[in-house]
GROMACS .gro file of C-alpha atoms in nm:
model
  458
    1PHE     CA    1  11.327  19.646   7.666
    2SER     CA    2  11.014  19.634   7.913
    3GLU     CA    3  11.143  19.970   8.032
    4GLY     CA    4  11.171  20.159   7.687
    5LEU     CA    5  10.831  20.037   7.614
    6LYS     CA    6  10.690  20.225   7.930
    7THR     CA    7  10.810  20.533   7.765
    8TYR     CA    8  10.696  20.438   7.418
    9PHE     CA    9  10.363  20.435   7.469
   10PRO     CA   10  10.307  20.718   7.674
   11LYS     CA   11  10.516  20.904   7.414
   12TYR     CA   12  10.332  20.830   7.102
   13GLU     CA   13   9.980  20.769   7.247
   14TRP     CA   14   9.746  20.817   7.007
   15GLY     CA   15   9.960  20.909   6.688
   16ASN     CA   16  10.127  20.720   6.434
   17THR     CA   17  10.475  20.644   6.478
   18THR     CA   18  10.820  20.506   6.266
   19ARG     CA   19  11.027  20.181   6.317
   20ASP     CA   20  11.266  20.439   6.436
   21GLN     CA   21  11.076  20.610   6.696
   22PHE     CA   22  11.030  20.284   6.841
   23ILE     CA   23  11.406  20.128   6.816
   24GLY     CA   24  11.504  20.519   6.970
   25GLU     CA   25  11.282  20.452   7.315
   26ILE     CA   26  11.429  20.123   7.341
   27ASN     CA   27  11.788  20.163   7.262
   28THR     CA   28  11.764  20.504   7.541
   29ALA     CA   29  11.623  20.226   7.759
   30CYS     CA   30  11.956  19.996   7.665
   31GLN     CA   31  12.210  20.300   7.729
   32ASP     CA   32  12.058  20.410   8.110
   33ALA     CA   33  12.032  20.057   8.172
   34GLY     CA   34  12.443  20.036   8.059
   35LEU     CA   35  12.410  19.795   7.839
   36ASP     CA   36  12.691  19.847   7.545
   37ILE     CA   37  12.457  19.805   7.283
   38ASP     CA   38  12.354  20.055   6.985
   39LEU     CA   39  12.019  19.954   6.869
   40PHE     CA   40  11.990  20.154   6.520
   41ALA     CA   41  12.299  20.026   6.423
   42TRP     CA   42  12.194  19.673   6.510
   43ALA     CA   43  11.854  19.774   6.275
   44ASP     CA   44  12.087  19.838   6.029
   45GLN     CA   45  12.240  19.541   5.985
   46HIS     CA   46  11.984  19.271   6.115
   47LEU     CA   47  11.636  19.463   6.011
   48LYS     CA   48  11.772  19.650   5.662
   49THR     CA   49  11.964  19.373   5.493
   50ALA     CA   50  11.908  19.009   5.384
   51GLY     CA   51  12.101  18.712   5.406
   52LEU     CA   52  12.234  18.481   5.680
   53ASN     CA   53  12.567  18.476   5.848
   54GLU     CA   54  12.771  18.149   5.931
   55ILE     CA   55  13.013  18.118   6.198
   56GLU     CA   56  13.294  17.886   6.237
   57PRO     CA   57  13.510  17.822   6.550
   58LEU     CA   58  13.880  17.817   6.468
   59VAL     CA   59  14.004  17.647   6.790
   60GLU     CA   60  14.329  17.474   6.872
   61TRP     CA   61  14.353  17.246   7.127
   62SER     CA   62  14.628  17.086   7.366
   63GLU     CA   63  14.666  16.704   7.396
   64ASP     CA   64  14.487  16.737   7.730
   65GLY     CA   65  14.193  16.946   7.565
   66GLU     CA   66  14.255  17.291   7.681
   67ILE     CA   67  14.156  17.540   7.424
   68THR     CA   68  14.498  17.714   7.354
   69SER     CA   69  14.342  17.989   7.106
   70PHE     CA   70  13.965  18.077   7.023
   71LYS     CA   71  13.865  18.287   6.720
   72ILE     CA   72  13.484  18.235   6.554
   73LYS     CA   73  13.572  18.282   6.129
   74GLN     CA   74  13.172  18.474   6.028
   75THR     CA   75  13.123  18.446   5.651
   76VAL     CA   76  12.822  18.491   5.472
   77ALA     CA   77  12.567  18.218   5.355
   78LEU     CA   78  12.461  18.378   5.031
   79PRO     CA   79  12.719  18.552   4.822
   80ASP     CA   80  12.406  18.786   4.666
   81HIS     CA   81  12.387  18.909   5.047
   82PRO     CA   82  12.752  19.000   5.162
   83THR     CA   83  12.658  19.173   5.461
   84LEU     CA   84  12.864  19.105   5.797
   85ARG     CA   85  12.678  19.154   6.158
   86ARG     CA   86  12.785  19.156   6.519
   87HIS     CA   87  12.574  18.895   6.746
   88LYS     CA   88  12.578  18.759   7.045
   89LEU     CA   89  12.639  18.393   7.118
   90LEU     CA   90  12.677  18.195   7.355
   91VAL     CA   91  12.959  17.944   7.359
   92ILE     CA   92  12.888  17.590   7.584
   93LEU     CA   93  13.232  17.375   7.689
   94TYR     CA   94  13.090  17.009   7.697
   95ASP     CA   95  13.330  16.787   7.927
   96ARG     CA   96  13.374  16.421   7.822
   97GLU     CA   97  13.033  16.310   7.958
   98CYS     CA   98  12.831  16.600   7.790
   99ASN     CA   99  12.788  16.816   8.094
  100GLU     CA  100  12.743  17.148   7.992
  101ALA     CA  101  13.082  17.239   8.198
  102ASP     CA  102  13.111  17.606   8.113
  103LYS     CA  103  12.853  17.851   7.949
  104ILE     CA  104  13.058  18.205   7.788
  105GLU     CA  105  12.876  18.483   7.648
  106VAL     CA  106  13.069  18.642   7.351
  107THR     CA  107  13.008  18.891   7.117
  108ILE     CA  108  13.161  18.879   6.749
  109GLU     CA  109  13.166  19.214   6.522
  110ALA     CA  110  13.078  19.264   6.178
  111GLN     CA  111  13.392  19.138   6.046
  112GLU     CA  112  13.560  18.790   5.899
  113ILE     CA  113  13.723  18.725   6.175
  114THR     CA  114  13.706  18.754   6.598
  115GLU     CA  115  13.938  18.656   6.888
  116PHE     CA  116  13.816  18.590   7.208
  117PRO     CA  117  14.108  18.548   7.473
  118GLU     CA  118  13.901  18.476   7.762
  119LEU     CA  119  13.889  18.076   7.642
  120LYS     CA  120  14.220  18.019   7.641
  121GLY     CA  121  14.296  17.820   7.909
  122LYS     CA  122  13.976  17.686   7.965
  123LYS     CA  123  13.901  17.255   7.915
  124ALA     CA  124  13.687  17.099   7.690
  125ALA     CA  125  13.622  16.743   7.517
  126ALA     CA  126  13.413  16.974   7.272
  127LEU     CA  127  13.213  17.324   7.221
  128PHE     CA  128  12.889  17.457   7.050
  129CYS     CA  129  12.906  17.806   6.955
  130ASN     CA  130  12.486  17.884   6.947
  131GLY     CA  131  12.377  17.782   7.299
  132GLY     CA  132  12.026  17.883   7.346
  133ASP     CA  133  12.008  17.929   6.935
  134GLN     CA  134  12.020  18.313   7.084
  135ALA     CA  135  12.196  18.427   6.710
  136PHE     CA  136  11.989  18.385   6.368
  137VAL     CA  137  12.314  18.246   6.223
  138LYS     CA  138  12.447  17.926   6.053
  139THR     CA  139  12.693  17.723   6.255
  140LEU     CA  140  12.989  17.457   6.222
  141HIS     CA  141  13.158  17.227   6.452
  142ASP     CA  142  13.520  17.252   6.465
  143PRO     CA  143  13.711  16.913   6.407
  144LEU     CA  144  13.733  16.783   6.767
  145SER     CA  145  13.386  16.871   6.849
  146LEU     CA  146  13.236  16.717   6.511
  147GLN     CA  147  13.384  16.414   6.604
  148PHE     CA  148  13.303  16.430   6.931
  149PHE     CA  149  12.947  16.455   6.855
  150LYS     CA  150  12.890  16.169   6.618
  151LYS     CA  151  12.957  15.928   6.901
  152ASN     CA  152  12.795  16.155   7.191
  153LEU     CA  153  12.503  16.320   7.080
  154SER     CA  154  12.275  16.118   7.258
  155LYS     CA  155  12.438  16.219   7.593
  156VAL     CA  156  12.367  16.567   7.534
  157GLU     CA  157  12.067  16.677   7.766
  158ASN     CA  158  11.901  16.978   7.643
  159VAL     CA  159  11.715  16.859   7.364
  160LEU     CA  160  11.737  17.207   7.183
  161HIS     CA  161  12.093  17.196   7.197
  162ARG     CA  162  12.092  16.849   7.106
  163THR     CA  163  11.898  16.962   6.765
  164LEU     CA  164  12.071  17.247   6.682
  165ILE     CA  165  12.432  17.024   6.701
  166MET     CA  166  12.231  16.743   6.493
  167ARG     CA  167  12.096  17.026   6.251
  168VAL     CA  168  12.493  17.177   6.177
  169TYR     CA  169  12.555  16.809   6.071
  170ALA     CA  170  12.276  16.850   5.815
  171ASP     CA  171  12.365  17.170   5.708
  172MET     CA  172  12.717  17.044   5.645
  173VAL     CA  173  12.580  16.750   5.452
  174ARG     CA  174  12.398  17.001   5.224
  175ASP     CA  175  12.669  17.270   5.169
  176ARG     CA  176  12.913  16.994   5.071
  177ARG     CA  177  13.142  16.939   5.356
  178LEU     CA  178  13.053  16.640   5.476
  179ALA     CA  179  13.008  16.367   5.292
  180ALA     CA  180  12.668  16.145   5.330
  181PRO     CA  181  12.787  15.862   5.498
  182GLU     CA  182  12.920  16.032   5.777
  183ILE     CA  183  12.560  16.184   5.922
  184LEU     CA  184  12.471  15.833   5.887
  185GLU     CA  185  12.754  15.769   6.143
  186VAL     CA  186  12.589  15.995   6.350
  187LEU     CA  187  12.226  15.844   6.339
  188GLN     CA  188  12.323  15.516   6.399
  189GLU     CA  189  12.452  15.610   6.751
  190ALA     CA  190  12.189  15.877   6.798
  191LEU     CA  191  11.847  15.753   6.667
  192PRO     CA  192  11.845  15.427   6.898
  193LEU     CA  193  11.888  15.683   7.203
  194GLU     CA  194  11.640  15.996   7.089
  195SER     CA  195  11.324  15.988   7.286
  196ASP     CA  196  11.214  16.340   7.193
  197GLY     CA  197  10.934  16.283   6.897
  198ASN     CA  198  11.074  16.603   6.697
  199LEU     CA  199  11.384  16.540   6.702
  200LEU     CA  200  11.335  16.215   6.577
  201GLN     CA  201  11.126  16.312   6.305
  202SER     CA  202  11.399  16.570   6.219
  203MET     CA  203  11.689  16.257   6.214
  204LEU     CA  204  11.460  16.079   6.002
  205ASN     CA  205  11.415  16.312   5.756
  206TYR     CA  206  11.769  16.404   5.698
  207ALA     CA  207  11.833  16.028   5.686
  208ILE     CA  208  11.606  16.009   5.384
  209VAL     CA  209  11.762  16.305   5.214
  210ALA     CA  210  12.117  16.196   5.256
  211VAL     CA  211  12.035  15.876   5.105
  212GLN     CA  212  11.787  15.910   4.835
  213HIS     CA  213  11.951  16.275   4.746
  214PHE     CA  214  12.334  16.287   4.823
  215THR     CA  215  12.436  15.930   4.774
  216PRO     CA  216  12.557  15.802   4.407
  217ARG     CA  217  12.340  15.571   4.288
  218GLU     CA  218  12.622  15.290   4.298
  219HIS     CA  219  12.615  15.347   4.648
  220HIS     CA  220  12.204  15.330   4.714
  221ALA     CA  221  12.181  15.011   4.757
  222SER     CA  222  12.433  14.989   5.081
  223GLN     CA  223  12.341  15.301   5.224
  224ARG     CA  224  11.977  15.245   5.151
  225ASP     CA  225  11.975  14.910   5.395
  226LEU     CA  226  12.197  15.006   5.634
  227VAL     CA  227  11.943  15.288   5.717
  228PHE     CA  228  11.631  15.036   5.691
  229ASP     CA  229  11.816  14.744   5.959
  230LEU     CA  230  11.863  15.037   6.152
  231LEU     CA  231  11.515  15.185   6.169
  232TRP     CA  232  11.374  14.792   6.129
  233GLY     CA  233  11.598  14.702   6.482
  234MET     CA  234  11.455  15.001   6.648
  235LEU     CA  235  11.055  14.970   6.609
  236PRO     CA  236  11.059  14.632   6.860
  237ASN     CA  237  11.230  14.870   7.134
  238SER     CA  238  11.097  15.216   7.073
  239ALA     CA  239  10.822  15.215   7.382
  240LYS     CA  240  10.652  15.545   7.260
  241LYS     CA  241  10.374  15.493   7.031
  242ASP     CA  242  10.451  15.839   6.855
  243ILE     CA  243  10.863  15.719   6.760
  244LYS     CA  244  10.671  15.393   6.613
  245ILE     CA  245  10.445  15.592   6.392
  246ASN     CA  246  10.776  15.799   6.299
  247LEU     CA  247  10.991  15.487   6.213
  248PHE     CA  248  10.710  15.291   6.056
  249ASN     CA  249  10.633  15.594   5.816
  250SER     CA  250  11.017  15.619   5.744
  251VAL     CA  251  11.124  15.260   5.666
  252ILE     CA  252  10.873  15.256   5.443
  253SER     CA  253  11.077  15.469   5.228
  254PHE     CA  254  11.393  15.277   5.279
  255ALA     CA  255  11.206  14.918   5.188
  256GLU     CA  256  11.291  14.779   4.844
  257THR     CA  257  11.383  14.462   4.844
  258LYS     CA  258  11.141  14.200   4.831
  259GLU     CA  259  11.313  14.081   5.209
  260GLN     CA  260  11.261  14.408   5.341
  261LEU     CA  261  10.902  14.451   5.156
  262ASP     CA  262  10.814  14.100   5.269
  263LYS     CA  263  10.866  14.222   5.645
  264LEU     CA  264  10.662  14.548   5.574
  265LEU     CA  265  10.334  14.323   5.404
  266ALA     CA  266  10.300  14.110   5.747
  267TRP     CA  267  10.104  14.465   5.890
  268VAL     CA  268   9.949  14.485   5.507
  269ASP     CA  269   9.802  14.110   5.573
  270ASP     CA  270   9.698  14.215   5.941
  271LYS     CA  271   9.980  13.986   6.048
  272PRO     CA  272  10.199  14.227   6.270
  273THR     CA  273  10.572  14.123   6.376
  274ILE     CA  274  10.532  14.362   6.675
  275GLU     CA  275  10.249  14.352   6.900
  276ASP     CA  276  10.041  14.634   6.999
  277PHE     CA  277  10.119  14.850   6.732
  278GLU     CA  278   9.888  14.933   6.428
  279VAL     CA  279   9.956  15.094   6.122
  280SER     CA  280   9.719  15.342   5.880
  281THR     CA  281   9.559  15.256   5.578
  282ALA     CA  282   9.773  15.517   5.459
  283ASN     CA  283  10.113  15.337   5.529
  284LYS     CA  284   9.993  15.018   5.368
  285TRP     CA  285   9.923  15.189   5.065
  286SER     CA  286  10.268  15.325   5.047
  287ILE     CA  287  10.403  14.964   5.115
  288LEU     CA  288  10.159  14.844   4.837
  289VAL     CA  289  10.314  15.117   4.546
  290ASN     CA  290  10.657  14.976   4.652
  291VAL     CA  291  10.564  14.619   4.612
  292PHE     CA  292  10.396  14.767   4.263
  293ALA     CA  293  10.704  14.922   4.171
  294SER     CA  294  10.938  14.604   4.272
  295THR     CA  295  11.071  14.361   3.991
  296GLU     CA  296  11.033  14.072   4.243
  297TYR     CA  297  10.674  13.987   4.267
  298LYS     CA  298  10.427  13.840   4.019
  299GLN     CA  299  10.160  14.055   3.883
  300GLN     CA  300   9.904  13.795   3.985
  301GLU     CA  301  10.027  13.882   4.323
  302LYS     CA  302  10.013  14.205   4.308
  303GLU     CA  303   9.639  14.201   4.160
  304LYS     CA  304   9.536  14.031   4.428
  305ARG     CA  305   9.664  14.234   4.725
  306LEU     CA  306   9.510  14.550   4.535
  307GLN     CA  307   9.189  14.442   4.505
  308ALA     CA  308   9.218  14.350   4.845
  309MET     CA  309   9.269  14.706   4.929
  310LEU     CA  310   9.042  14.794   4.766
  311GLU     CA  311   8.781  14.616   4.974
  312LEU     CA  312   8.976  14.761   5.269
  313ASP     CA  313   8.933  15.189   5.166
  314PRO     CA  314   8.676  15.215   4.870
  315SER     CA  315   8.710  15.574   4.886
  316ASP     CA  316   8.829  15.817   4.642
  317ILE     CA  317   9.158  15.842   4.823
  318GLY     CA  318   9.171  15.456   4.778
  319LYS     CA  319   9.113  15.465   4.371
  320ARG     CA  320   9.389  15.737   4.363
  321GLU     CA  321   9.629  15.497   4.557
  322GLU     CA  322   9.508  15.258   4.292
  323GLN     CA  323   9.641  15.471   4.027
  324LYS     CA  324   9.938  15.538   4.231
  325CYS     CA  325  10.030  15.164   4.235
  326ARG     CA  326   9.939  15.087   3.845
  327ALA     CA  327  10.140  15.386   3.701
  328ALA     CA  328  10.434  15.237   3.960
  329LEU     CA  329  10.478  14.911   3.773
  330PRO     CA  330  10.788  14.833   3.607
  331SER     CA  331  10.703  14.792   3.285
  332ALA     CA  332  10.784  15.032   3.009
  333ALA     CA  333  10.448  14.968   2.834
  334VAL     CA  334  10.271  15.119   3.150
  335LYS     CA  335  10.488  15.418   3.170
  336THR     CA  336  10.449  15.497   2.818
  337GLU     CA  337  10.072  15.441   2.842
  338TYR     CA  338  10.039  15.668   3.195
  339TRP     CA  339  10.268  15.946   2.968
  340GLU     CA  340  10.083  15.938   2.703
  341GLN     CA  341   9.756  16.049   2.955
  342PHE     CA  342   9.981  16.323   3.104
  343SER     CA  343  10.018  16.466   2.736
  344ASN     CA  344   9.687  16.441   2.664
  345SER     CA  345   9.495  16.816   2.673
  346GLU     CA  346   9.154  16.689   2.660
  347ASN     CA  347   9.249  16.391   2.984
  348THR     CA  348   8.999  16.502   3.244
  349ASP     CA  349   9.138  16.380   3.573
  350SER     CA  350   9.081  16.615   3.850
  351ASN     CA  351   9.441  16.740   3.965
  352TYR     CA  352   9.470  16.533   4.289
  353LEU     CA  353   9.423  16.215   4.051
  354VAL     CA  354   9.663  16.292   3.836
  355ARG     CA  355   9.959  16.406   4.063
  356ALA     CA  356   9.897  16.051   4.169
  357LYS     CA  357   9.939  15.884   3.900
  358MET     CA  358  10.240  16.098   3.820
  359ALA     CA  359  10.412  16.028   4.203
  360GLY     CA  360  10.388  15.640   4.125
  361PHE     CA  361  10.520  15.690   3.747
  362LEU     CA  362  10.844  15.839   3.918
  363GLN     CA  363  10.996  15.578   4.093
  364PRO     CA  364  11.351  15.635   4.195
  365SER     CA  365  11.485  15.273   4.178
  366GLN     CA  366  11.362  15.256   3.800
  367TYR     CA  367  11.637  15.519   3.644
  368GLU     CA  368  11.684  15.300   3.342
  369LEU     CA  369  11.312  15.256   3.258
  370LEU     CA  370  11.238  15.612   3.321
  371ALA     CA  371  11.556  15.758   3.150
  372PRO     CA  372  11.440  15.750   2.785
  373PHE     CA  373  11.061  15.970   2.980
  374GLY     CA  374  11.387  16.221   3.076
  375LYS     CA  375  11.424  16.325   2.702
  376LYS     CA  376  10.983  16.325   2.605
  377PHE     CA  377  10.987  16.594   2.954
  378PHE     CA  378  11.241  16.844   2.785
  379ASN     CA  379  11.080  16.817   2.424
  380ASP     CA  380  10.722  16.845   2.563
  381TYR     CA  381  10.749  17.084   2.861
  382LEU     CA  382  10.753  17.434   2.717
  383GLY     CA  383  10.412  17.335   2.495
  384VAL     CA  384  10.238  17.179   2.807
  385VAL     CA  385  10.317  17.536   2.990
  386ARG     CA  386  10.151  17.747   2.745
  387SER     CA  387   9.840  17.522   2.637
  388ARG     CA  388   9.771  17.339   3.006
  389SER     CA  389   9.619  17.488   3.312
  390LYS     CA  390   9.860  17.638   3.585
  391GLU     CA  391   9.797  17.366   3.828
  392PHE     CA  392   9.873  17.109   3.534
  393THR     CA  393  10.148  17.225   3.482
  394LYS     CA  394  10.284  17.300   3.828
  395ALA     CA  395  10.223  16.928   3.900
  396TYR     CA  396  10.372  16.887   3.625
  397PHE     CA  397  10.713  17.005   3.688
  398GLN     CA  398  10.751  16.902   4.025
  399CYS     CA  399  10.587  16.564   3.991
  400LEU     CA  400  10.776  16.470   3.625
  401LEU     CA  401  11.076  16.651   3.630
  402PRO     CA  402  11.333  16.398   3.533
  403ALA     CA  403  11.564  16.476   3.833
  404TYR     CA  404  11.733  16.150   3.828
  405LEU     CA  405  11.922  16.214   3.540
  406ASN     CA  406  12.122  16.428   3.768
  407ASN     CA  407  12.316  16.520   3.420
  408ASP     CA  408  12.449  16.825   3.263
  409GLU     CA  409  12.175  16.777   3.006
  410LEU     CA  410  11.923  16.868   3.307
  411GLN     CA  411  12.130  17.110   3.443
  412ASP     CA  412  12.138  17.337   3.064
  413PHE     CA  413  11.762  17.222   3.031
  414LEU     CA  414  11.679  17.446   3.366
  415LYS     CA  415  11.924  17.736   3.318
  416GLY     CA  416  11.731  17.733   2.946
  417LEU     CA  417  11.384  17.755   3.143
  418ILE     CA  418  11.583  18.054   3.387
  419THR     CA  419  11.620  18.238   3.066
  420GLU     CA  420  11.249  18.158   2.895
  421PHE     CA  421  11.020  18.260   3.204
  422SER     CA  422  11.179  18.590   3.238
  423SER     CA  423  10.840  18.842   3.169
  424GLU     CA  424  10.665  18.867   3.476
  425GLU     CA  425  10.380  18.666   3.422
  426ASP     CA  426  10.654  18.412   3.418
  427SER     CA  427  10.811  18.461   3.734
  428GLY     CA  428  10.650  18.183   3.921
  429LEU     CA  429  10.748  17.940   3.673
  430GLN     CA  430  11.110  18.096   3.682
  431ARG     CA  431  11.155  18.033   4.060
  432LEU     CA  432  11.064  17.687   4.031
  433ALA     CA  433  11.324  17.626   3.793
  434LYS     CA  434  11.585  17.847   3.936
  435GLU     CA  435  11.457  17.647   4.321
  436GLN     CA  436  11.528  17.314   4.096
  437LEU     CA  437  11.885  17.422   3.950
  438ASP     CA  438  11.987  17.459   4.286
  439ASP     CA  439  11.889  17.139   4.400
  440LEU     CA  440  12.009  16.950   4.115
  441ILE     CA  441  12.409  17.159   4.157
  442ARG     CA  442  12.376  17.083   4.497
  443ARG     CA  443  12.323  16.722   4.461
  444ARG     CA  444  12.556  16.667   4.206
  445GLU     CA  445  12.821  16.829   4.392
  446ALA     CA  446  12.697  16.626   4.740
  447GLN     CA  447  12.738  16.302   4.544
  448LYS     CA  448  13.062  16.372   4.404
  449LEU     CA  449  13.216  16.440   4.767
  450THR     CA  450  13.031  16.124   4.923
  451ALA     CA  451  13.165  15.922   4.583
  452GLU     CA  452  13.490  16.071   4.706
  453TYR     CA  453  13.442  15.969   5.039
  454PHE     CA  454  13.360  15.590   4.937
  455GLN     CA  455  13.630  15.570   4.726
  456LYS     CA  456  13.881  15.670   5.004
  457SER     CA  457  13.709  15.424   5.245
  458ALA     CA  458  13.774  15.114   5.000
   0.00000   0.00000   0.00000
């Protein structure tokens, strides 16, 4: 590349150039260096086409861990973009202690199957096909590696490779290749041993998505409790402050029962159970919202705690959090009152305050209470679009869409919106509807797979 630049700049000095002229100079330098690469073909595949490729290792193993056959299957991640491409990959072989026993560079052609006889006879406990994140591809694990890394991910020394291997599990759950509890199995083993703050935060996000989006409602409580107990148990043993903060932020997302919330309320009451660890005012507000959404606390206690928080935080943010708490109350009358506020075109609340109220209103744990308002949303939404500001319409859709219904009616509604918003003026609204429809279909299929997983495990 550097040699190509040395000829490119003098040759085209003070002039305008095209992409092909630039690629031509780099391509000539590659050929002069004896590299087997055609950059014009590469540009046609990678720069002039859209979409992402998915690679899957097709590996046959002997009983003693020897590779007897190794192929890589390439497919497209998005059917609308069917281009297969040439990719250079770094295959890493791991021994039973997760040491990198061998690294082999391979090139897959722009075809479905590429075979690599040079890996035949090599021994490993597991492998990963995109070492160094060299190729812009989505990667899968072969079955043996999938099981091996479930128990041994934390032993992978290279943090980039731990991150990439972990991301494969998240992608496989998202793409309905693994049930949500299977990624929780990985996290139960790996989270307590993870020292990298960025990877730990990604893992926590994967846990939240697995439980809140990809777990059927009837299994939500057991999976929520599993993750809460895991994170709560990790808090006292975490030496790094940033990891403690990330853990505490996430554990709030899984706190729903009175026993769980009481543990968190110790910090709201300034009686922390872990020494040398203070939580933020924002954390305290998040805990209080969960308390207000609960049916296990008396209203008098909720109000007392709310007044104490308002004394601690009398700011505008505190006032918005107050409304979030009040909108979270598990009362049909309260929900109706707030819905009427959302429906009132004369309402002068700021966009920030409106979003705070909507966030409090829509509590995932209040499915039965919220179900009637899903019908109201279906009936009212187009009227809101045509009569309210763009900012309000966006908040209304993003915050109040009844994703909790998770049913055919919601799916048909979103399909209808995509048809309705066919004009250029409504392209932004159509994009939002398409994204939500894609999420809904993915969520329903993932929950179906997870339900089947639990049936088989029963």
